[in-house]
Amino acid sequence: MAPQQRVRQSLDRGVDSSGGAAAEKADPTLSSWKAQYPLPDESSGDSGNEVVQLYKPPRNDSKGIIIACSIIAAWAVLFYHGCFQIKLTLGPDRSHWLDILGTFLLLEFVNTGLFITTHDAMHGTICYNNRKLNDWIGRIAINLYAWFDYGMLHRKHWEHHNMTGQQGKDPDFHGGNPSFLAWYGRFMWQYATLLQFAKIVLISQVLQALGVPYANLCVYMAAAPILA
């Protein structure tokens, strides 16, 4: 359905910006959420969005928490299996190639889930009613993914939303060279920190001390999140 048709149907039903404001006023959960996660006003011409959007958050945070915790638990199981149980060395004890490849692909998939969980937490949609728990879930997810700084990601992500496509202001937009490699290098440079690398080195050393082979770290701790 075209946006113009959706707008027309919304207007025909009497759904306008004043109705959206009234719905928000009557819903303290939504008002609290929007106060913590300010979005462009979609009822004004400044947002460029002519479609009236009515949204009501869930009354219970259990669904978001269960999904997020399930992704984190799945990551933990796959990461443990990949690091501690899979044998990559040549010889009769080497794990079956299906196990090696399957674990890698599943870990890639779950790493993507960790990043999506972090993204949803930055928008406050894991736990609408508990900001601290919401942010802690996001912080855990992004640390398991690649030890990024959640606070820094949160700030830059909202800069991206508030200044989308504005060169020099949108941290996710290219700096003048739109080629993929130039954009990707700039993107990673902006989000990587020395503390992040220090954490990765420390965790790697701890895991190797616990008996994880270096090859397993390269495959399941480094390559899987990079390629996710």
mmCIF file with all atom_site columns, C-alpha atoms in Angstrom:
data_model
loop_
_atom_site.group_PDB
_atom_site.id
_atom_site.type_symbol
_atom_site.label_atom_id
_atom_site.label_alt_id
_atom_site.label_comp_id
_atom_site.label_asym_id
_atom_site.label_entity_id
_atom_site.label_seq_id
_atom_site.pdbx_PDB_ins_code
_atom_site.Cartn_x
_atom_site.Cartn_y
_atom_site.Cartn_z
_atom_site.occupancy
_atom_site.B_iso_or_equiv
_atom_site.pdbx_formal_charge
_atom_site.auth_seq_id
_atom_site.auth_comp_id
_atom_site.auth_asym_id
_atom_site.auth_atom_id
_atom_site.pdbx_PDB_model_num
ATOM 1   C CA . MET A 1 1   ? 0.000   0.000   0.000  1.00 0.00 ? 1   MET A CA 1
ATOM 2   C CA . ALA A 1 2   ? 1.396   3.414   -0.952 1.00 0.00 ? 2   ALA A CA 1
ATOM 3   C CA . PRO A 1 3   ? 2.167   5.979   1.790  1.00 0.00 ? 3   PRO A CA 1
ATOM 4   C CA . GLN A 1 4   ? -0.432  8.359   0.324  1.00 0.00 ? 4   GLN A CA 1
ATOM 5   C CA . GLN A 1 5   ? -3.115  5.681   0.670  1.00 0.00 ? 5   GLN A CA 1
ATOM 6   C CA . ARG A 1 6   ? -2.134  4.989   4.268  1.00 0.00 ? 6   ARG A CA 1
ATOM 7   C CA . VAL A 1 7   ? -2.297  8.695   5.042  1.00 0.00 ? 7   VAL A CA 1
ATOM 8   C CA . ARG A 1 8   ? -5.695  8.950   3.404  1.00 0.00 ? 8   ARG A CA 1
ATOM 9   C CA . GLN A 1 9   ? -7.036  5.962   5.352  1.00 0.00 ? 9   GLN A CA 1
ATOM 10  C CA . SER A 1 10  ? -5.679  7.400   8.583  1.00 0.00 ? 10  SER A CA 1
ATOM 11  C CA . LEU A 1 11  ? -7.341  10.730  7.908  1.00 0.00 ? 11  LEU A CA 1
ATOM 12  C CA . ASP A 1 12  ? -10.579 9.009   6.928  1.00 0.00 ? 12  ASP A CA 1
ATOM 13  C CA . ARG A 1 13  ? -10.605 7.260   10.293 1.00 0.00 ? 13  ARG A CA 1
ATOM 14  C CA . GLY A 1 14  ? -10.013 10.554  12.014 1.00 0.00 ? 14  GLY A CA 1
ATOM 15  C CA . VAL A 1 15  ? -6.523  9.661   13.161 1.00 0.00 ? 15  VAL A CA 1
ATOM 16  C CA . ASP A 1 16  ? -4.457  12.848  13.270 1.00 0.00 ? 16  ASP A CA 1
ATOM 17  C CA . SER A 1 17  ? -1.595  14.301  15.237 1.00 0.00 ? 17  SER A CA 1
ATOM 18  C CA . SER A 1 18  ? -3.906  15.548  17.965 1.00 0.00 ? 18  SER A CA 1
ATOM 19  C CA . GLY A 1 19  ? -5.254  12.027  18.354 1.00 0.00 ? 19  GLY A CA 1
ATOM 20  C CA . GLY A 1 20  ? -1.728  10.672  18.663 1.00 0.00 ? 20  GLY A CA 1
ATOM 21  C CA . ALA A 1 21  ? -0.913  13.287  21.284 1.00 0.00 ? 21  ALA A CA 1
ATOM 22  C CA . ALA A 1 22  ? -4.045  12.414  23.211 1.00 0.00 ? 22  ALA A CA 1
ATOM 23  C CA . ALA A 1 23  ? -3.166  8.718   23.105 1.00 0.00 ? 23  ALA A CA 1
ATOM 24  C CA . GLU A 1 24  ? 0.297   9.480   24.376 1.00 0.00 ? 24  GLU A CA 1
ATOM 25  C CA . LYS A 1 25  ? -1.052  11.673  27.174 1.00 0.00 ? 25  LYS A CA 1
ATOM 26  C CA . ALA A 1 26  ? -3.352  8.872   28.276 1.00 0.00 ? 26  ALA A CA 1
ATOM 27  C CA . ASP A 1 27  ? -0.523  6.340   28.279 1.00 0.00 ? 27  ASP A CA 1
ATOM 28  C CA . PRO A 1 28  ? 2.085   7.110   30.969 1.00 0.00 ? 28  PRO A CA 1
ATOM 29  C CA . THR A 1 29  ? 4.311   4.213   29.842 1.00 0.00 ? 29  THR A CA 1
ATOM 30  C CA . LEU A 1 30  ? 4.607   5.634   26.343 1.00 0.00 ? 30  LEU A CA 1
ATOM 31  C CA . SER A 1 31  ? 5.155   9.165   27.661 1.00 0.00 ? 31  SER A CA 1
ATOM 32  C CA . SER A 1 32  ? 7.963   7.973   29.934 1.00 0.00 ? 32  SER A CA 1
ATOM 33  C CA . TRP A 1 33  ? 9.590   5.999   27.129 1.00 0.00 ? 33  TRP A CA 1
ATOM 34  C CA . LYS A 1 34  ? 9.526   8.924   24.698 1.00 0.00 ? 34  LYS A CA 1
ATOM 35  C CA . ALA A 1 35  ? 10.989  11.222  27.361 1.00 0.00 ? 35  ALA A CA 1
ATOM 36  C CA . GLN A 1 36  ? 14.028  8.937   27.673 1.00 0.00 ? 36  GLN A CA 1
ATOM 37  C CA . TYR A 1 37  ? 14.371  8.199   23.967 1.00 0.00 ? 37  TYR A CA 1
ATOM 38  C CA . PRO A 1 38  ? 13.394  11.389  22.111 1.00 0.00 ? 38  PRO A CA 1
ATOM 39  C CA . LEU A 1 39  ? 12.419  10.902  18.487 1.00 0.00 ? 39  LEU A CA 1
ATOM 40  C CA . PRO A 1 40  ? 11.738  13.431  15.720 1.00 0.00 ? 40  PRO A CA 1
ATOM 41  C CA . ASP A 1 41  ? 8.187   14.683  15.847 1.00 0.00 ? 41  ASP A CA 1
ATOM 42  C CA . GLU A 1 42  ? 6.446   12.703  13.123 1.00 0.00 ? 42  GLU A CA 1
ATOM 43  C CA . SER A 1 43  ? 3.359   14.899  13.298 1.00 0.00 ? 43  SER A CA 1
ATOM 44  C CA . SER A 1 44  ? 5.304   17.878  11.971 1.00 0.00 ? 44  SER A CA 1
ATOM 45  C CA . GLY A 1 45  ? 6.663   18.604  8.523  1.00 0.00 ? 45  GLY A CA 1
ATOM 46  C CA . ASP A 1 46  ? 10.226  18.665  9.855  1.00 0.00 ? 46  ASP A CA 1
ATOM 47  C CA . SER A 1 47  ? 10.423  14.866  10.111 1.00 0.00 ? 47  SER A CA 1
ATOM 48  C CA . GLY A 1 48  ? 9.595   14.278  6.460  1.00 0.00 ? 48  GLY A CA 1
ATOM 49  C CA . ASN A 1 49  ? 7.227   11.485  7.498  1.00 0.00 ? 49  ASN A CA 1
ATOM 50  C CA . GLU A 1 50  ? 3.628   12.082  6.477  1.00 0.00 ? 50  GLU A CA 1
ATOM 51  C CA . VAL A 1 51  ? 2.330   8.777   7.809  1.00 0.00 ? 51  VAL A CA 1
ATOM 52  C CA . VAL A 1 52  ? 0.599   9.130   11.157 1.00 0.00 ? 52  VAL A CA 1
ATOM 53  C CA . GLN A 1 53  ? 1.990   6.478   13.492 1.00 0.00 ? 53  GLN A CA 1
ATOM 54  C CA . LEU A 1 54  ? 0.137   5.334   16.581 1.00 0.00 ? 54  LEU A CA 1
ATOM 55  C CA . TYR A 1 55  ? 2.145   3.116   18.884 1.00 0.00 ? 55  TYR A CA 1
ATOM 56  C CA . LYS A 1 56  ? 1.478   1.511   22.231 1.00 0.00 ? 56  LYS A CA 1
ATOM 57  C CA . PRO A 1 57  ? 4.286   -0.277  24.093 1.00 0.00 ? 57  PRO A CA 1
ATOM 58  C CA . PRO A 1 58  ? 3.647   -3.670  25.708 1.00 0.00 ? 58  PRO A CA 1
ATOM 59  C CA . ARG A 1 59  ? 2.365   -3.652  29.268 1.00 0.00 ? 59  ARG A CA 1
ATOM 60  C CA . ASN A 1 60  ? 4.822   -6.347  30.281 1.00 0.00 ? 60  ASN A CA 1
ATOM 61  C CA . ASP A 1 61  ? 8.583   -6.453  29.621 1.00 0.00 ? 61  ASP A CA 1
ATOM 62  C CA . SER A 1 62  ? 8.832   -10.238 29.940 1.00 0.00 ? 62  SER A CA 1
ATOM 63  C CA . LYS A 1 63  ? 8.771   -10.930 26.191 1.00 0.00 ? 63  LYS A CA 1
ATOM 64  C CA . GLY A 1 64  ? 11.680  -8.592  25.442 1.00 0.00 ? 64  GLY A CA 1
ATOM 65  C CA . ILE A 1 65  ? 13.690  -9.915  28.387 1.00 0.00 ? 65  ILE A CA 1
ATOM 66  C CA . ILE A 1 66  ? 13.085  -13.559 27.429 1.00 0.00 ? 66  ILE A CA 1
ATOM 67  C CA . ILE A 1 67  ? 14.115  -12.986 23.799 1.00 0.00 ? 67  ILE A CA 1
ATOM 68  C CA . ALA A 1 68  ? 17.247  -11.059 24.790 1.00 0.00 ? 68  ALA A CA 1
ATOM 69  C CA . CYS A 1 69  ? 18.281  -13.618 27.406 1.00 0.00 ? 69  CYS A CA 1
ATOM 70  C CA . SER A 1 70  ? 17.660  -16.462 24.966 1.00 0.00 ? 70  SER A CA 1
ATOM 71  C CA . ILE A 1 71  ? 20.023  -14.867 22.438 1.00 0.00 ? 71  ILE A CA 1
ATOM 72  C CA . ILE A 1 72  ? 22.671  -14.318 25.115 1.00 0.00 ? 72  ILE A CA 1
ATOM 73  C CA . ALA A 1 73  ? 22.300  -17.920 26.352 1.00 0.00 ? 73  ALA A CA 1
ATOM 74  C CA . ALA A 1 74  ? 22.535  -19.296 22.803 1.00 0.00 ? 74  ALA A CA 1
ATOM 75  C CA . TRP A 1 75  ? 25.703  -17.279 22.255 1.00 0.00 ? 75  TRP A CA 1
ATOM 76  C CA . ALA A 1 76  ? 27.224  -18.620 25.489 1.00 0.00 ? 76  ALA A CA 1
ATOM 77  C CA . VAL A 1 77  ? 26.530  -22.250 24.521 1.00 0.00 ? 77  VAL A CA 1
ATOM 78  C CA . LEU A 1 78  ? 27.926  -21.858 21.002 1.00 0.00 ? 78  LEU A CA 1
ATOM 79  C CA . PHE A 1 79  ? 30.946  -19.855 22.128 1.00 0.00 ? 79  PHE A CA 1
ATOM 80  C CA . TYR A 1 80  ? 31.810  -22.420 24.798 1.00 0.00 ? 80  TYR A CA 1
ATOM 81  C CA . HIS A 1 81  ? 31.457  -25.254 22.300 1.00 0.00 ? 81  HIS A CA 1
ATOM 82  C CA . GLY A 1 82  ? 33.536  -23.487 19.682 1.00 0.00 ? 82  GLY A CA 1
ATOM 83  C CA . CYS A 1 83  ? 36.332  -22.483 22.034 1.00 0.00 ? 83  CYS A CA 1
ATOM 84  C CA . PHE A 1 84  ? 36.556  -25.401 24.463 1.00 0.00 ? 84  PHE A CA 1
ATOM 85  C CA . GLN A 1 85  ? 35.156  -28.451 22.678 1.00 0.00 ? 85  GLN A CA 1
ATOM 86  C CA . ILE A 1 86  ? 35.896  -28.181 18.957 1.00 0.00 ? 86  ILE A CA 1
ATOM 87  C CA . LYS A 1 87  ? 39.295  -29.497 17.830 1.00 0.00 ? 87  LYS A CA 1
ATOM 88  C CA . LEU A 1 88  ? 40.780  -27.616 14.878 1.00 0.00 ? 88  LEU A CA 1
ATOM 89  C CA . THR A 1 89  ? 44.194  -29.306 14.859 1.00 0.00 ? 89  THR A CA 1
ATOM 90  C CA . LEU A 1 90  ? 45.008  -31.790 12.093 1.00 0.00 ? 90  LEU A CA 1
ATOM 91  C CA . GLY A 1 91  ? 44.820  -35.439 13.105 1.00 0.00 ? 91  GLY A CA 1
ATOM 92  C CA . PRO A 1 92  ? 42.362  -38.132 14.133 1.00 0.00 ? 92  PRO A CA 1
ATOM 93  C CA . ASP A 1 93  ? 40.990  -36.023 16.982 1.00 0.00 ? 93  ASP A CA 1
ATOM 94  C CA . ARG A 1 94  ? 39.944  -33.177 14.718 1.00 0.00 ? 94  ARG A CA 1
ATOM 95  C CA . SER A 1 95  ? 36.239  -32.343 14.932 1.00 0.00 ? 95  SER A CA 1
ATOM 96  C CA . HIS A 1 96  ? 33.990  -33.131 11.988 1.00 0.00 ? 96  HIS A CA 1
ATOM 97  C CA . TRP A 1 97  ? 33.930  -30.358 9.416  1.00 0.00 ? 97  TRP A CA 1
ATOM 98  C CA . LEU A 1 98  ? 30.152  -30.054 9.774  1.00 0.00 ? 98  LEU A CA 1
ATOM 99  C CA . ASP A 1 99  ? 30.582  -29.338 13.473 1.00 0.00 ? 99  ASP A CA 1
ATOM 100 C CA . ILE A 1 100 ? 33.335  -26.789 12.800 1.00 0.00 ? 100 ILE A CA 1
ATOM 101 C CA . LEU A 1 101 ? 31.459  -24.974 10.039 1.00 0.00 ? 101 LEU A CA 1
ATOM 102 C CA . GLY A 1 102 ? 27.997  -25.307 11.574 1.00 0.00 ? 102 GLY A CA 1
ATOM 103 C CA . THR A 1 103 ? 29.129  -23.851 14.900 1.00 0.00 ? 103 THR A CA 1
ATOM 104 C CA . PHE A 1 104 ? 30.821  -20.969 13.100 1.00 0.00 ? 104 PHE A CA 1
ATOM 105 C CA . LEU A 1 105 ? 27.734  -20.121 11.050 1.00 0.00 ? 105 LEU A CA 1
ATOM 106 C CA . LEU A 1 106 ? 25.402  -20.400 14.028 1.00 0.00 ? 106 LEU A CA 1
ATOM 107 C CA . LEU A 1 107 ? 27.741  -18.222 16.090 1.00 0.00 ? 107 LEU A CA 1
ATOM 108 C CA . GLU A 1 108 ? 27.711  -15.628 13.312 1.00 0.00 ? 108 GLU A CA 1
ATOM 109 C CA . PHE A 1 109 ? 23.923  -15.685 13.385 1.00 0.00 ? 109 PHE A CA 1
ATOM 110 C CA . VAL A 1 110 ? 23.785  -15.288 17.160 1.00 0.00 ? 110 VAL A CA 1
ATOM 111 C CA . ASN A 1 111 ? 26.414  -12.528 17.092 1.00 0.00 ? 111 ASN A CA 1
ATOM 112 C CA . THR A 1 112 ? 24.088  -10.637 14.781 1.00 0.00 ? 112 THR A CA 1
ATOM 113 C CA . GLY A 1 113 ? 21.374  -11.228 17.370 1.00 0.00 ? 113 GLY A CA 1
ATOM 114 C CA . LEU A 1 114 ? 23.596  -9.710  20.058 1.00 0.00 ? 114 LEU A CA 1
ATOM 115 C CA . PHE A 1 115 ? 24.081  -6.577  17.988 1.00 0.00 ? 115 PHE A CA 1
ATOM 116 C CA . ILE A 1 116 ? 20.353  -6.326  17.254 1.00 0.00 ? 116 ILE A CA 1
ATOM 117 C CA . THR A 1 117 ? 19.648  -6.746  20.972 1.00 0.00 ? 117 THR A CA 1
ATOM 118 C CA . THR A 1 118 ? 22.045  -3.883  21.691 1.00 0.00 ? 118 THR A CA 1
ATOM 119 C CA . HIS A 1 119 ? 20.358  -1.757  19.034 1.00 0.00 ? 119 HIS A CA 1
ATOM 120 C CA . ASP A 1 120 ? 16.930  -2.412  20.525 1.00 0.00 ? 120 ASP A CA 1
ATOM 121 C CA . ALA A 1 121 ? 18.244  -1.591  23.991 1.00 0.00 ? 121 ALA A CA 1
ATOM 122 C CA . MET A 1 122 ? 19.577  1.746   22.711 1.00 0.00 ? 122 MET A CA 1
ATOM 123 C CA . HIS A 1 123 ? 16.017  2.475   21.610 1.00 0.00 ? 123 HIS A CA 1
ATOM 124 C CA . GLY A 1 124 ? 14.645  1.373   24.972 1.00 0.00 ? 124 GLY A CA 1
ATOM 125 C CA . THR A 1 125 ? 12.579  -1.449  23.509 1.00 0.00 ? 125 THR A CA 1
ATOM 126 C CA . ILE A 1 126 ? 13.917  -4.400  25.537 1.00 0.00 ? 126 ILE A CA 1
ATOM 127 C CA . CYS A 1 127 ? 12.460  -3.151  28.817 1.00 0.00 ? 127 CYS A CA 1
ATOM 128 C CA . TYR A 1 128 ? 10.117  -0.197  28.448 1.00 0.00 ? 128 TYR A CA 1
ATOM 129 C CA . ASN A 1 129 ? 9.441   0.028   32.157 1.00 0.00 ? 129 ASN A CA 1
ATOM 130 C CA . ASN A 1 130 ? 12.969  -0.421  33.522 1.00 0.00 ? 130 ASN A CA 1
ATOM 131 C CA . ARG A 1 131 ? 15.632  1.776   31.945 1.00 0.00 ? 131 ARG A CA 1
ATOM 132 C CA . LYS A 1 132 ? 18.475  0.388   34.070 1.00 0.00 ? 132 LYS A CA 1
ATOM 133 C CA . LEU A 1 133 ? 17.683  -3.237  33.241 1.00 0.00 ? 133 LEU A CA 1
ATOM 134 C CA . ASN A 1 134 ? 17.208  -2.317  29.580 1.00 0.00 ? 134 ASN A CA 1
ATOM 135 C CA . ASP A 1 135 ? 20.650  -0.699  29.411 1.00 0.00 ? 135 ASP A CA 1
ATOM 136 C CA . TRP A 1 136 ? 22.345  -3.514  31.326 1.00 0.00 ? 136 TRP A CA 1
ATOM 137 C CA . ILE A 1 137 ? 21.005  -6.069  28.852 1.00 0.00 ? 137 ILE A CA 1
ATOM 138 C CA . GLY A 1 138 ? 22.293  -3.919  25.993 1.00 0.00 ? 138 GLY A CA 1
ATOM 139 C CA . ARG A 1 139 ? 25.648  -3.501  27.715 1.00 0.00 ? 139 ARG A CA 1
ATOM 140 C CA . ILE A 1 140 ? 26.039  -7.258  28.246 1.00 0.00 ? 140 ILE A CA 1
ATOM 141 C CA . ALA A 1 141 ? 25.064  -8.026  24.652 1.00 0.00 ? 141 ALA A CA 1
ATOM 142 C CA . ILE A 1 142 ? 27.528  -5.595  23.067 1.00 0.00 ? 142 ILE A CA 1
ATOM 143 C CA . ASN A 1 143 ? 30.354  -6.717  25.351 1.00 0.00 ? 143 ASN A CA 1
ATOM 144 C CA . LEU A 1 144 ? 29.806  -10.338 24.384 1.00 0.00 ? 144 LEU A CA 1
ATOM 145 C CA . TYR A 1 145 ? 29.752  -9.266  20.745 1.00 0.00 ? 145 TYR A CA 1
ATOM 146 C CA . ALA A 1 146 ? 33.001  -7.287  20.668 1.00 0.00 ? 146 ALA A CA 1
ATOM 147 C CA . TRP A 1 147 ? 33.485  -5.367  23.937 1.00 0.00 ? 147 TRP A CA 1
ATOM 148 C CA . PHE A 1 148 ? 32.261  -2.070  22.505 1.00 0.00 ? 148 PHE A CA 1
ATOM 149 C CA . ASP A 1 149 ? 31.499  0.850   24.834 1.00 0.00 ? 149 ASP A CA 1
ATOM 150 C CA . TYR A 1 150 ? 27.708  0.812   25.193 1.00 0.00 ? 150 TYR A CA 1
ATOM 151 C CA . GLY A 1 151 ? 27.518  4.411   26.390 1.00 0.00 ? 151 GLY A CA 1
ATOM 152 C CA . MET A 1 152 ? 29.487  5.666   23.408 1.00 0.00 ? 152 MET A CA 1
ATOM 153 C CA . LEU A 1 153 ? 27.436  3.564   20.991 1.00 0.00 ? 153 LEU A CA 1
ATOM 154 C CA . HIS A 1 154 ? 24.221  4.876   22.540 1.00 0.00 ? 154 HIS A CA 1
ATOM 155 C CA . ARG A 1 155 ? 25.302  8.491   22.096 1.00 0.00 ? 155 ARG A CA 1
ATOM 156 C CA . LYS A 1 156 ? 26.508  8.037   18.502 1.00 0.00 ? 156 LYS A CA 1
ATOM 157 C CA . HIS A 1 157 ? 23.479  6.001   17.503 1.00 0.00 ? 157 HIS A CA 1
ATOM 158 C CA . TRP A 1 158 ? 21.166  8.809   18.519 1.00 0.00 ? 158 TRP A CA 1
ATOM 159 C CA . GLU A 1 159 ? 23.383  11.291  16.689 1.00 0.00 ? 159 GLU A CA 1
ATOM 160 C CA . HIS A 1 160 ? 22.828  9.073   13.645 1.00 0.00 ? 160 HIS A CA 1
ATOM 161 C CA . HIS A 1 161 ? 19.055  9.166   14.069 1.00 0.00 ? 161 HIS A CA 1
ATOM 162 C CA . ASN A 1 162 ? 18.846  12.870  14.788 1.00 0.00 ? 162 ASN A CA 1
ATOM 163 C CA . MET A 1 163 ? 21.170  13.882  11.922 1.00 0.00 ? 163 MET A CA 1
ATOM 164 C CA . THR A 1 164 ? 20.672  11.057  9.428  1.00 0.00 ? 164 THR A CA 1
ATOM 165 C CA . GLY A 1 165 ? 22.590  11.489  6.183  1.00 0.00 ? 165 GLY A CA 1
ATOM 166 C CA . GLN A 1 166 ? 24.218  14.787  7.205  1.00 0.00 ? 166 GLN A CA 1
ATOM 167 C CA . GLN A 1 167 ? 27.878  14.642  6.281  1.00 0.00 ? 167 GLN A CA 1
ATOM 168 C CA . GLY A 1 168 ? 30.124  15.456  9.215  1.00 0.00 ? 168 GLY A CA 1
ATOM 169 C CA . LYS A 1 169 ? 27.272  15.084  11.708 1.00 0.00 ? 169 LYS A CA 1
ATOM 170 C CA . ASP A 1 170 ? 25.891  11.585  11.139 1.00 0.00 ? 170 ASP A CA 1
ATOM 171 C CA . PRO A 1 171 ? 28.557  9.203   12.521 1.00 0.00 ? 171 PRO A CA 1
ATOM 172 C CA . ASP A 1 172 ? 27.263  6.384   10.302 1.00 0.00 ? 172 ASP A CA 1
ATOM 173 C CA . PHE A 1 173 ? 27.441  8.464   7.102  1.00 0.00 ? 173 PHE A CA 1
ATOM 174 C CA . HIS A 1 174 ? 30.497  8.618   4.860  1.00 0.00 ? 174 HIS A CA 1
ATOM 175 C CA . GLY A 1 175 ? 32.917  11.496  5.297  1.00 0.00 ? 175 GLY A CA 1
ATOM 176 C CA . GLY A 1 176 ? 33.012  12.435  1.628  1.00 0.00 ? 176 GLY A CA 1
ATOM 177 C CA . ASN A 1 177 ? 34.213  9.190   0.055  1.00 0.00 ? 177 ASN A CA 1
ATOM 178 C CA . PRO A 1 178 ? 31.206  6.886   -0.425 1.00 0.00 ? 178 PRO A CA 1
ATOM 179 C CA . SER A 1 179 ? 33.255  3.790   -1.348 1.00 0.00 ? 179 SER A CA 1
ATOM 180 C CA . PHE A 1 180 ? 32.584  0.805   0.896  1.00 0.00 ? 180 PHE A CA 1
ATOM 181 C CA . LEU A 1 181 ? 36.145  0.347   2.170  1.00 0.00 ? 181 LEU A CA 1
ATOM 182 C CA . ALA A 1 182 ? 36.546  4.035   2.987  1.00 0.00 ? 182 ALA A CA 1
ATOM 183 C CA . TRP A 1 183 ? 33.182  4.129   4.742  1.00 0.00 ? 183 TRP A CA 1
ATOM 184 C CA . TYR A 1 184 ? 33.823  0.901   6.673  1.00 0.00 ? 184 TYR A CA 1
ATOM 185 C CA . GLY A 1 185 ? 37.265  2.037   7.799  1.00 0.00 ? 185 GLY A CA 1
ATOM 186 C CA . ARG A 1 186 ? 35.884  5.365   9.007  1.00 0.00 ? 186 ARG A CA 1
ATOM 187 C CA . PHE A 1 187 ? 32.948  3.640   10.689 1.00 0.00 ? 187 PHE A CA 1
ATOM 188 C CA . MET A 1 188 ? 35.152  1.232   12.640 1.00 0.00 ? 188 MET A CA 1
ATOM 189 C CA . TRP A 1 189 ? 37.633  3.960   13.535 1.00 0.00 ? 189 TRP A CA 1
ATOM 190 C CA . GLN A 1 190 ? 34.868  6.029   15.119 1.00 0.00 ? 190 GLN A CA 1
ATOM 191 C CA . TYR A 1 191 ? 33.484  3.196   17.218 1.00 0.00 ? 191 TYR A CA 1
ATOM 192 C CA . ALA A 1 192 ? 36.671  1.355   18.241 1.00 0.00 ? 192 ALA A CA 1
ATOM 193 C CA . THR A 1 193 ? 38.481  2.408   21.424 1.00 0.00 ? 193 THR A CA 1
ATOM 194 C CA . LEU A 1 194 ? 41.774  1.561   23.092 1.00 0.00 ? 194 LEU A CA 1
ATOM 195 C CA . LEU A 1 195 ? 39.851  0.233   26.094 1.00 0.00 ? 195 LEU A CA 1
ATOM 196 C CA . GLN A 1 196 ? 37.966  -2.135  23.810 1.00 0.00 ? 196 GLN A CA 1
ATOM 197 C CA . PHE A 1 197 ? 41.207  -3.563  22.406 1.00 0.00 ? 197 PHE A CA 1
ATOM 198 C CA . ALA A 1 198 ? 42.652  -3.847  25.912 1.00 0.00 ? 198 ALA A CA 1
ATOM 199 C CA . LYS A 1 199 ? 39.589  -5.840  27.003 1.00 0.00 ? 199 LYS A CA 1
ATOM 200 C CA . ILE A 1 200 ? 39.869  -8.139  23.973 1.00 0.00 ? 200 ILE A CA 1
ATOM 201 C CA . VAL A 1 201 ? 43.559  -8.810  24.670 1.00 0.00 ? 201 VAL A CA 1
ATOM 202 C CA . LEU A 1 202 ? 42.876  -9.479  28.359 1.00 0.00 ? 202 LEU A CA 1
ATOM 203 C CA . ILE A 1 203 ? 39.972  -11.843 27.660 1.00 0.00 ? 203 ILE A CA 1
ATOM 204 C CA . SER A 1 204 ? 42.042  -13.654 25.032 1.00 0.00 ? 204 SER A CA 1
ATOM 205 C CA . GLN A 1 205 ? 44.851  -14.183 27.512 1.00 0.00 ? 205 GLN A CA 1
ATOM 206 C CA . VAL A 1 206 ? 42.445  -15.457 30.169 1.00 0.00 ? 206 VAL A CA 1
ATOM 207 C CA . LEU A 1 207 ? 40.808  -17.892 27.740 1.00 0.00 ? 207 LEU A CA 1
ATOM 208 C CA . GLN A 1 208 ? 44.176  -19.208 26.573 1.00 0.00 ? 208 GLN A CA 1
ATOM 209 C CA . ALA A 1 209 ? 45.201  -19.698 30.213 1.00 0.00 ? 209 ALA A CA 1
ATOM 210 C CA . LEU A 1 210 ? 42.016  -21.747 30.628 1.00 0.00 ? 210 LEU A CA 1
ATOM 211 C CA . GLY A 1 211 ? 43.085  -23.987 27.770 1.00 0.00 ? 211 GLY A CA 1
ATOM 212 C CA . VAL A 1 212 ? 41.427  -22.488 24.689 1.00 0.00 ? 212 VAL A CA 1
ATOM 213 C CA . PRO A 1 213 ? 43.676  -22.990 21.621 1.00 0.00 ? 213 PRO A CA 1
ATOM 214 C CA . TYR A 1 214 ? 44.765  -19.854 19.795 1.00 0.00 ? 214 TYR A CA 1
ATOM 215 C CA . ALA A 1 215 ? 43.271  -21.144 16.527 1.00 0.00 ? 215 ALA A CA 1
ATOM 216 C CA . ASN A 1 216 ? 39.848  -21.472 18.162 1.00 0.00 ? 216 ASN A CA 1
ATOM 217 C CA . LEU A 1 217 ? 40.047  -17.887 19.422 1.00 0.00 ? 217 LEU A CA 1
ATOM 218 C CA . CYS A 1 218 ? 40.871  -16.652 15.929 1.00 0.00 ? 218 CYS A CA 1
ATOM 219 C CA . VAL A 1 219 ? 37.926  -18.496 14.409 1.00 0.00 ? 219 VAL A CA 1
ATOM 220 C CA . TYR A 1 220 ? 35.175  -18.254 17.040 1.00 0.00 ? 220 TYR A CA 1
ATOM 221 C CA . MET A 1 221 ? 36.096  -15.118 18.981 1.00 0.00 ? 221 MET A CA 1
ATOM 222 C CA . ALA A 1 222 ? 37.558  -12.953 16.201 1.00 0.00 ? 222 ALA A CA 1
ATOM 223 C CA . ALA A 1 223 ? 36.307  -14.068 12.780 1.00 0.00 ? 223 ALA A CA 1
ATOM 224 C CA . ALA A 1 224 ? 32.724  -14.890 13.770 1.00 0.00 ? 224 ALA A CA 1
ATOM 225 C CA . PRO A 1 225 ? 31.747  -11.415 15.068 1.00 0.00 ? 225 PRO A CA 1
ATOM 226 C CA . ILE A 1 226 ? 33.736  -9.602  12.356 1.00 0.00 ? 226 ILE A CA 1
ATOM 227 C CA . LEU A 1 227 ? 31.921  -11.468 9.584  1.00 0.00 ? 227 LEU A CA 1
ATOM 228 C CA . ALA A 1 228 ? 28.524  -11.445 11.333 1.00 0.00 ? 228 ALA A CA 1
#
